[in-house]
mmCIF file of C-alpha atoms in Angstrom:
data_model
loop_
_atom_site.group_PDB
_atom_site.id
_atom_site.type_symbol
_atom_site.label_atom_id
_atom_site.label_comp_id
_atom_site.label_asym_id
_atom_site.label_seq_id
_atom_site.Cartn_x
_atom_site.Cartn_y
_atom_site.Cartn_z
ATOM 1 C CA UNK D 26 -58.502 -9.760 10.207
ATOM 2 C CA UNK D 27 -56.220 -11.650 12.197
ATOM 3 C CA UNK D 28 -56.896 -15.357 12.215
ATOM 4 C CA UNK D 29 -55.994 -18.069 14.424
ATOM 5 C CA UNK D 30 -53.175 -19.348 11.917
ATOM 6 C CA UNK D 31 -51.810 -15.984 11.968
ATOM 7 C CA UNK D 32 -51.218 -16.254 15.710
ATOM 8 C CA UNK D 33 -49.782 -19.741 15.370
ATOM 9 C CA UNK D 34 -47.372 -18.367 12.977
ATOM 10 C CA UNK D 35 -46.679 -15.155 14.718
ATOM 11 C CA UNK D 36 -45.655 -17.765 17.971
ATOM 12 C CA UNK D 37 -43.748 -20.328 15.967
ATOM 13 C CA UNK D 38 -41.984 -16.960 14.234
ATOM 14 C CA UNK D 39 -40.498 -15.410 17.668
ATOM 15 C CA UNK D 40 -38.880 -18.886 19.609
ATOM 16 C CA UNK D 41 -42.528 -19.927 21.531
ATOM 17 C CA UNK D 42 -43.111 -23.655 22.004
ATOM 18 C CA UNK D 43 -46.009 -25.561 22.591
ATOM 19 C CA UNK D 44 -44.735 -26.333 25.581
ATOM 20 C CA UNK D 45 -44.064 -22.626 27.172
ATOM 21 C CA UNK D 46 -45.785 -20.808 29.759
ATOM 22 C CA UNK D 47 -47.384 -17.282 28.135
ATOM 23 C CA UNK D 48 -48.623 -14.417 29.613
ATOM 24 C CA UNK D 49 -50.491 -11.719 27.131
ATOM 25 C CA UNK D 50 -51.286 -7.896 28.489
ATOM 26 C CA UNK D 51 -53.352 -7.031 25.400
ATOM 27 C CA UNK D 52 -55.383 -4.419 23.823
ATOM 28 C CA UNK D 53 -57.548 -5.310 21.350
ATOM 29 C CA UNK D 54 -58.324 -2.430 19.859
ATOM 30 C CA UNK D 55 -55.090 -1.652 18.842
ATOM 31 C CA UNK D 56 -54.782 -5.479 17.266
ATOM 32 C CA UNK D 57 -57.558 -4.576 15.121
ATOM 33 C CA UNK D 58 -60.073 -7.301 13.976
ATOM 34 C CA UNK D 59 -59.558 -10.620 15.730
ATOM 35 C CA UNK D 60 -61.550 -13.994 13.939
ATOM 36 C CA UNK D 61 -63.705 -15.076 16.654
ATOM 37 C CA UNK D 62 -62.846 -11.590 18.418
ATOM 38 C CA UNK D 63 -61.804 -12.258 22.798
ATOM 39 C CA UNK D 64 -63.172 -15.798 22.527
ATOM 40 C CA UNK D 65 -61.079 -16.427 19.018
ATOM 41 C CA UNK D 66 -57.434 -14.880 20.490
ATOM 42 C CA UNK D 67 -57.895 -17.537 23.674
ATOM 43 C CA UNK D 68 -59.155 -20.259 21.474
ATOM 44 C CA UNK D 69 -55.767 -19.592 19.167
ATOM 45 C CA UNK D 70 -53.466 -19.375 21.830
ATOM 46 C CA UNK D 71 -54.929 -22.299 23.799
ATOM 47 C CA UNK D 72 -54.655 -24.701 20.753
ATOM 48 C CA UNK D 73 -51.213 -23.869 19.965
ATOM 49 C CA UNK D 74 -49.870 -23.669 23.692
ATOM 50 C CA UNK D 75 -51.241 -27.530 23.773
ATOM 51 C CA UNK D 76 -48.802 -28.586 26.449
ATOM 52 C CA UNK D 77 -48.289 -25.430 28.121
ATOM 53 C CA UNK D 78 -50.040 -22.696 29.779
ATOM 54 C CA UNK D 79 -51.889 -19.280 28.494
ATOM 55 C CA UNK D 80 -52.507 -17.094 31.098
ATOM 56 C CA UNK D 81 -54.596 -13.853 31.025
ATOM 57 C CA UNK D 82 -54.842 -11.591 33.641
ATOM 58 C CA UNK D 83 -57.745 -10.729 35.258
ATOM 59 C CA UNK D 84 -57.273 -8.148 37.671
ATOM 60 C CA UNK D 85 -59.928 -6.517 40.214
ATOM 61 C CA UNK D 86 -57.310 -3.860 41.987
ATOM 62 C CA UNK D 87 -60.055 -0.876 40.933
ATOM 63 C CA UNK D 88 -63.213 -2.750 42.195
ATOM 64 C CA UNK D 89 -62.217 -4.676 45.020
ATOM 65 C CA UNK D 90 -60.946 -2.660 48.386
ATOM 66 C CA UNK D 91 -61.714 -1.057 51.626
ATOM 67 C CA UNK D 92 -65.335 0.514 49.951
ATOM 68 C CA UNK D 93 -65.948 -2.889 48.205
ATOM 69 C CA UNK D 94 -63.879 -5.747 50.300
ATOM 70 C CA UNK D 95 -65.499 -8.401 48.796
ATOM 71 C CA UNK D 96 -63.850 -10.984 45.779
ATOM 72 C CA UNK D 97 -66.163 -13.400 44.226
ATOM 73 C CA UNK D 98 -64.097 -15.525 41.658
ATOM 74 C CA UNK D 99 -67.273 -16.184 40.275
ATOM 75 C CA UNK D 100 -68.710 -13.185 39.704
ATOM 76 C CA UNK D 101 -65.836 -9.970 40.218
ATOM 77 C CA UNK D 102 -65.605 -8.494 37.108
ATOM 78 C CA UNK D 103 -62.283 -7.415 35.785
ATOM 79 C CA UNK D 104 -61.589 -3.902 35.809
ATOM 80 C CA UNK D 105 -58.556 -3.761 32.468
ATOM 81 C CA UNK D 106 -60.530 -4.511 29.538
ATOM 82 C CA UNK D 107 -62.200 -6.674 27.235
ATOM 83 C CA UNK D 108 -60.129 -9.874 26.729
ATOM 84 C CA UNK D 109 -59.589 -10.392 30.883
ATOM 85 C CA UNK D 110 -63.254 -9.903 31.080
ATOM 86 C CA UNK D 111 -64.132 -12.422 28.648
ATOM 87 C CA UNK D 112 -61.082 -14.826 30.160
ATOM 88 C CA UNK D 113 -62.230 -15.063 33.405
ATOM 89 C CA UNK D 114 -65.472 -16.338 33.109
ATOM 90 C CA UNK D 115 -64.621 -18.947 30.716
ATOM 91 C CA UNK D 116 -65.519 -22.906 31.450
ATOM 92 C CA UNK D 117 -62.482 -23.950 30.694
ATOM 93 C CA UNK D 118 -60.279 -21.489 32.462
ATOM 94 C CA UNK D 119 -59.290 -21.456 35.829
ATOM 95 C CA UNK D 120 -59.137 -18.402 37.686
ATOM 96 C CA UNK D 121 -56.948 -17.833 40.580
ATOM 97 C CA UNK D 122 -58.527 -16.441 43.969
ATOM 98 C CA UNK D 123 -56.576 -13.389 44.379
ATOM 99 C CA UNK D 124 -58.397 -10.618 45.416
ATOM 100 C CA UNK D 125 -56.945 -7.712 43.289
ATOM 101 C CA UNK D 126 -54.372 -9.538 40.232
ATOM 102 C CA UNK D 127 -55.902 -12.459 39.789
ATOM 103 C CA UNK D 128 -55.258 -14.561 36.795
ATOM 104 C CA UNK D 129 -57.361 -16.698 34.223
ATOM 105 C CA UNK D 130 -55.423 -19.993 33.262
ATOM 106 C CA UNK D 131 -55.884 -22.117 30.554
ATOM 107 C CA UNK D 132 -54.147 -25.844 29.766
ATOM 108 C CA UNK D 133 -53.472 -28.810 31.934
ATOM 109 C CA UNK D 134 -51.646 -27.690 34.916
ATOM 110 C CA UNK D 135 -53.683 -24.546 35.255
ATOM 111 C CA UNK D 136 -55.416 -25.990 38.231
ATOM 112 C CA UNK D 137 -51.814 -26.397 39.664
ATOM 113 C CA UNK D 138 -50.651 -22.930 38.703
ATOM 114 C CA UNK D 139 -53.108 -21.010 40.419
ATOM 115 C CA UNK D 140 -53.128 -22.684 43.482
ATOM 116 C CA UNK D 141 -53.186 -21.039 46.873
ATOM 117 C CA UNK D 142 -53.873 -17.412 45.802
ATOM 118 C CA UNK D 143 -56.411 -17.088 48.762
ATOM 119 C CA UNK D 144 -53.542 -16.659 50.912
ATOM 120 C CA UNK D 145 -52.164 -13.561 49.300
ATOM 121 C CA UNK D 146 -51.784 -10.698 51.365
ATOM 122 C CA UNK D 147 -49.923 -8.470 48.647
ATOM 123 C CA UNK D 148 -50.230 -7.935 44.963
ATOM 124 C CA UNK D 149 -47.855 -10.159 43.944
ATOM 125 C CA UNK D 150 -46.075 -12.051 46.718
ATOM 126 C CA UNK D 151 -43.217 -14.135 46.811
ATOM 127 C CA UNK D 152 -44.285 -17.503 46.253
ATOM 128 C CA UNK D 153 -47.873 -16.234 44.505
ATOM 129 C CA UNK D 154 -48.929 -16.558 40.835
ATOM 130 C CA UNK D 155 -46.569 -13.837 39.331
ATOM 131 C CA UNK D 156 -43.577 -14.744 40.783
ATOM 132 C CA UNK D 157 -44.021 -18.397 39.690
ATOM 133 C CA UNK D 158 -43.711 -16.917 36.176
ATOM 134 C CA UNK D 159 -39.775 -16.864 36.810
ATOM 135 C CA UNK D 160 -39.881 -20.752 37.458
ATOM 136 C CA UNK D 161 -41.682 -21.364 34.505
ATOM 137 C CA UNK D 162 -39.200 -19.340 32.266
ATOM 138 C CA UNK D 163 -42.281 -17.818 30.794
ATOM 139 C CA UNK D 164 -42.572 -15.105 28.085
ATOM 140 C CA UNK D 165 -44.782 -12.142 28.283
ATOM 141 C CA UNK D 166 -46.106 -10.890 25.598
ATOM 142 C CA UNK D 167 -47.640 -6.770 25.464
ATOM 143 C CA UNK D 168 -50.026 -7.047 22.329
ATOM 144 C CA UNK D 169 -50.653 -3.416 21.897
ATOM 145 C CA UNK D 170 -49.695 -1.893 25.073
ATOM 146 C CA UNK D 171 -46.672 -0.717 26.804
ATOM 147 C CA UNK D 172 -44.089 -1.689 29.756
ATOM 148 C CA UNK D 173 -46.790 -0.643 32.134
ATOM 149 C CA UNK D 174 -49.195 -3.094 31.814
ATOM 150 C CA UNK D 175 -46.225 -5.440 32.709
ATOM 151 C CA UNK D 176 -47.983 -6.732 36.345
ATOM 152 C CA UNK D 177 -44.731 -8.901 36.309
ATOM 153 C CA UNK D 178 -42.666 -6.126 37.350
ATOM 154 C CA UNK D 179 -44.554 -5.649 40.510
ATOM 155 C CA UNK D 180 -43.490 -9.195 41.592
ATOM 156 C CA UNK D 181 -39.365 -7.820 40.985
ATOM 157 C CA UNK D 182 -40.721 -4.862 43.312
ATOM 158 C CA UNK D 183 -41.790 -7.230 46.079
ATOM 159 C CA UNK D 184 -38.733 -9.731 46.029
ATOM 160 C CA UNK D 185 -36.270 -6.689 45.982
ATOM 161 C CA UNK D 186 -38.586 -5.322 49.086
ATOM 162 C CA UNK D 187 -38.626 -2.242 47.430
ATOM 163 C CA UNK D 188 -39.959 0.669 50.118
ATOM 164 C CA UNK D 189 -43.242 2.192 49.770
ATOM 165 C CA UNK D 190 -44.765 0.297 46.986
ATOM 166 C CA UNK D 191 -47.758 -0.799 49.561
ATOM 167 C CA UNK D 192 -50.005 0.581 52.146
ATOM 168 C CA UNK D 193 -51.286 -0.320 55.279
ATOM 169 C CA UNK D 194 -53.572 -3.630 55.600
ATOM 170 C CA UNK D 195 -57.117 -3.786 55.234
ATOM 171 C CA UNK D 196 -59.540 -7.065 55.892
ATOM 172 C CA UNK D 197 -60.570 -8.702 52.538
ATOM 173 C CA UNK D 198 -62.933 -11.891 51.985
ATOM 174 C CA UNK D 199 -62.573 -14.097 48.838
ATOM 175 C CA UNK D 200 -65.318 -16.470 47.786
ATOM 176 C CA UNK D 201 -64.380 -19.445 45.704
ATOM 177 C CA UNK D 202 -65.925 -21.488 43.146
ATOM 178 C CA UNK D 203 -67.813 -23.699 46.073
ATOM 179 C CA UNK D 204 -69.026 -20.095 48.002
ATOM 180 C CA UNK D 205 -66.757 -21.188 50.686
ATOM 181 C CA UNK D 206 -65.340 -17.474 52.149
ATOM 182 C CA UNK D 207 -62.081 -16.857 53.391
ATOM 183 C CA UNK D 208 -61.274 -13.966 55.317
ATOM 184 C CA UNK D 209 -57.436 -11.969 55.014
ATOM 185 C CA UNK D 210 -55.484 -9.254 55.671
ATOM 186 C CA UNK D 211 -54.714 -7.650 52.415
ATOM 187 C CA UNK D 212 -52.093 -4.237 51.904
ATOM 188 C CA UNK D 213 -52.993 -2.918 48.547
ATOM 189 C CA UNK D 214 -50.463 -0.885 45.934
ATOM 190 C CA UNK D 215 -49.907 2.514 47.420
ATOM 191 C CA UNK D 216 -47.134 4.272 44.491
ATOM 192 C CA UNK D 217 -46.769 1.119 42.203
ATOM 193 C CA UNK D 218 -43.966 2.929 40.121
ATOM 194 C CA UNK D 219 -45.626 1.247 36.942
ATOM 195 C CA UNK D 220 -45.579 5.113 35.414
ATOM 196 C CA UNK D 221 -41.926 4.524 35.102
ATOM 197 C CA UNK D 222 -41.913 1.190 33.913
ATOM 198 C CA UNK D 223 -41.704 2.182 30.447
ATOM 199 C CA UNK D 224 -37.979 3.438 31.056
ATOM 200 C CA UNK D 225 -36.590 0.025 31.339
ATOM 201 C CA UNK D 226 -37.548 -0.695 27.755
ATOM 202 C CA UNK D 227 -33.620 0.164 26.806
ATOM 203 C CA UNK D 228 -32.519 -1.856 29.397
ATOM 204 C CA UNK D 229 -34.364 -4.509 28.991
ATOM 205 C CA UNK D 230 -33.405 -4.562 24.905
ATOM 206 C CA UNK D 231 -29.784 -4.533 25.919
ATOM 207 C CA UNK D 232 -30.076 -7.534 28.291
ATOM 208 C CA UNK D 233 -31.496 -9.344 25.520
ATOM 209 C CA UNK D 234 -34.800 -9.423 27.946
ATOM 210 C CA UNK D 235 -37.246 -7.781 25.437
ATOM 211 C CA UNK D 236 -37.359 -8.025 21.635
ATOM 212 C CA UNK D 237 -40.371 -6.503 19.496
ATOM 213 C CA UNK D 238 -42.588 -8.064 16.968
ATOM 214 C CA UNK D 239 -45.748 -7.229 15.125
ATOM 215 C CA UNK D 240 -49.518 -8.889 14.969
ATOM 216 C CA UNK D 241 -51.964 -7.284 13.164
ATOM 217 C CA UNK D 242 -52.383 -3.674 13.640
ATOM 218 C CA UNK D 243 -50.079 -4.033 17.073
ATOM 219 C CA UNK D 244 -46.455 -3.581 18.020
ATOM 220 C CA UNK D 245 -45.699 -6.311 20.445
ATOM 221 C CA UNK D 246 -43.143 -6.490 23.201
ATOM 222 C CA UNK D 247 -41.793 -9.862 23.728
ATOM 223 C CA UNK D 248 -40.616 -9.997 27.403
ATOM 224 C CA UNK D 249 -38.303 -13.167 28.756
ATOM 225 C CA UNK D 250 -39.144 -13.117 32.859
ATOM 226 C CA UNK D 251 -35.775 -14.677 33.577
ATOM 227 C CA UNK D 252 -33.839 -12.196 31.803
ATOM 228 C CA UNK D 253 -35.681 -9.417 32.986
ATOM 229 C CA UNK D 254 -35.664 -10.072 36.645
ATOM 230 C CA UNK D 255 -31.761 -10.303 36.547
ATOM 231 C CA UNK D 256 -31.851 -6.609 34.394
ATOM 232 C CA UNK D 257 -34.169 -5.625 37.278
ATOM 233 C CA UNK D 258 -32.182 -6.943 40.124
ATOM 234 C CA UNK D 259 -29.363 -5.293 38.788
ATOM 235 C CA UNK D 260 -30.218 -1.274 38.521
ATOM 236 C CA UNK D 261 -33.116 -1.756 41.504
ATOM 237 C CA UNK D 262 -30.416 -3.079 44.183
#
């Protein structure tokens, strides 16, 4: 049973701070038993990222589109598992108002973070919620799962303007926390490459971008943003 001291160590252990800005991709099955289970693993890493930011994704890409092209922050469940599901209906989370990758944050600038996602028109735009993860030097961690669940990636993708990673546009409508509705023009992932994603593990280890670790049951990946957008920029130009 992992408890919530064994996280704090397991953070203190490999370089986090307080202070940092962390992502987690998790599956918690392959953790294995978690004190508190979804609610205990955000309660851990909230307490110990005191002055920074946790941040759990909580994507809708399956369940929001041209059948269904309606996102309700308050209601759209996530469609990638168990811990995003819980996330993103926690009181003292904020979630961001992207229509398909949104984001549950938790400390006291997630307000700040996640601002502005209603004007999104791509999965992760320049100047959106994933590619602010470069100016806050944060780490990603995979607890569990691979180099494609890394939704970071897709924001390298869409700074490099790499071809035929999106479709054509459809209209969208996002409903906030007040009910207020905002309509958009939205181009969803057409081939998102993330099948391939697991190929830059090597490169990513040999730019000192990635290092691995171990909580619970789970092999973790420990991914630096910084360094791995200049690996990416690199063998993608």
């Amino acid at each position: 049973m992992i408890t919530c001291k064994d996280i704090h160590t397991f953070l203190k252990n490999n370089g986090i701070t307080p202070s940092d800005t962390v992502v987690v991709h998790t599956s918690m099955r392959a953790l294995g038993g978690v004190e508190g289970g979804c609610d205990g693993l955000i309660d851990a890493f909230k307490s110990y990222l005191s002055d920074g930011l946790f941040v759990v994704p909580t994507h809708t890409w399956a369940n929001v589109g041209a059948a269904q092209p309606v996102y309700d922050v308050r209601k759209t469940v996530p469609c990638i598992g168990a811990l995003p599901t819980v996330a993103a209906f926690r009181e003292d989370g904020v979630r961001s108002l992207h229509p398909t990758h949104s984001v549950a944050a938790f400390g006291k600038r997630a307000a700040e973070f996640v601002k502005g996602e209603e004007k999104a028109t791509s999965p992760c735009p320049v100047g959106g919620v994933w590619s602010r993860l470069y100016d806050e030097d944060a780490t990603i961690l995979l607890l569990g799962v691979k180099l494609n669940r890394n939704t970071y990636i897709h924001a390298v993708d869409e700074l490099l303007d790499i071809p035929n990673r999106l479709v054509d546009p459809i209209p969208l409508t996002i409903i906030d926390y007040e009910g207020r509705e905002y309509k958009i023009s939205f181009r969803k992932h057409g081939q998102t490459g993330s099948e391939e994603y697991e190929k830059y593990r090597e490169l990513f280890e040999v730019c000192g971008a990635m290092t691995d670790s171990v909580l619970g049951n789970a092999e973790v990946g420990i991914v630096n943003v910084r360094k791995c957008t200049e690996a990416l920029k690199t063998v993608l130009k």
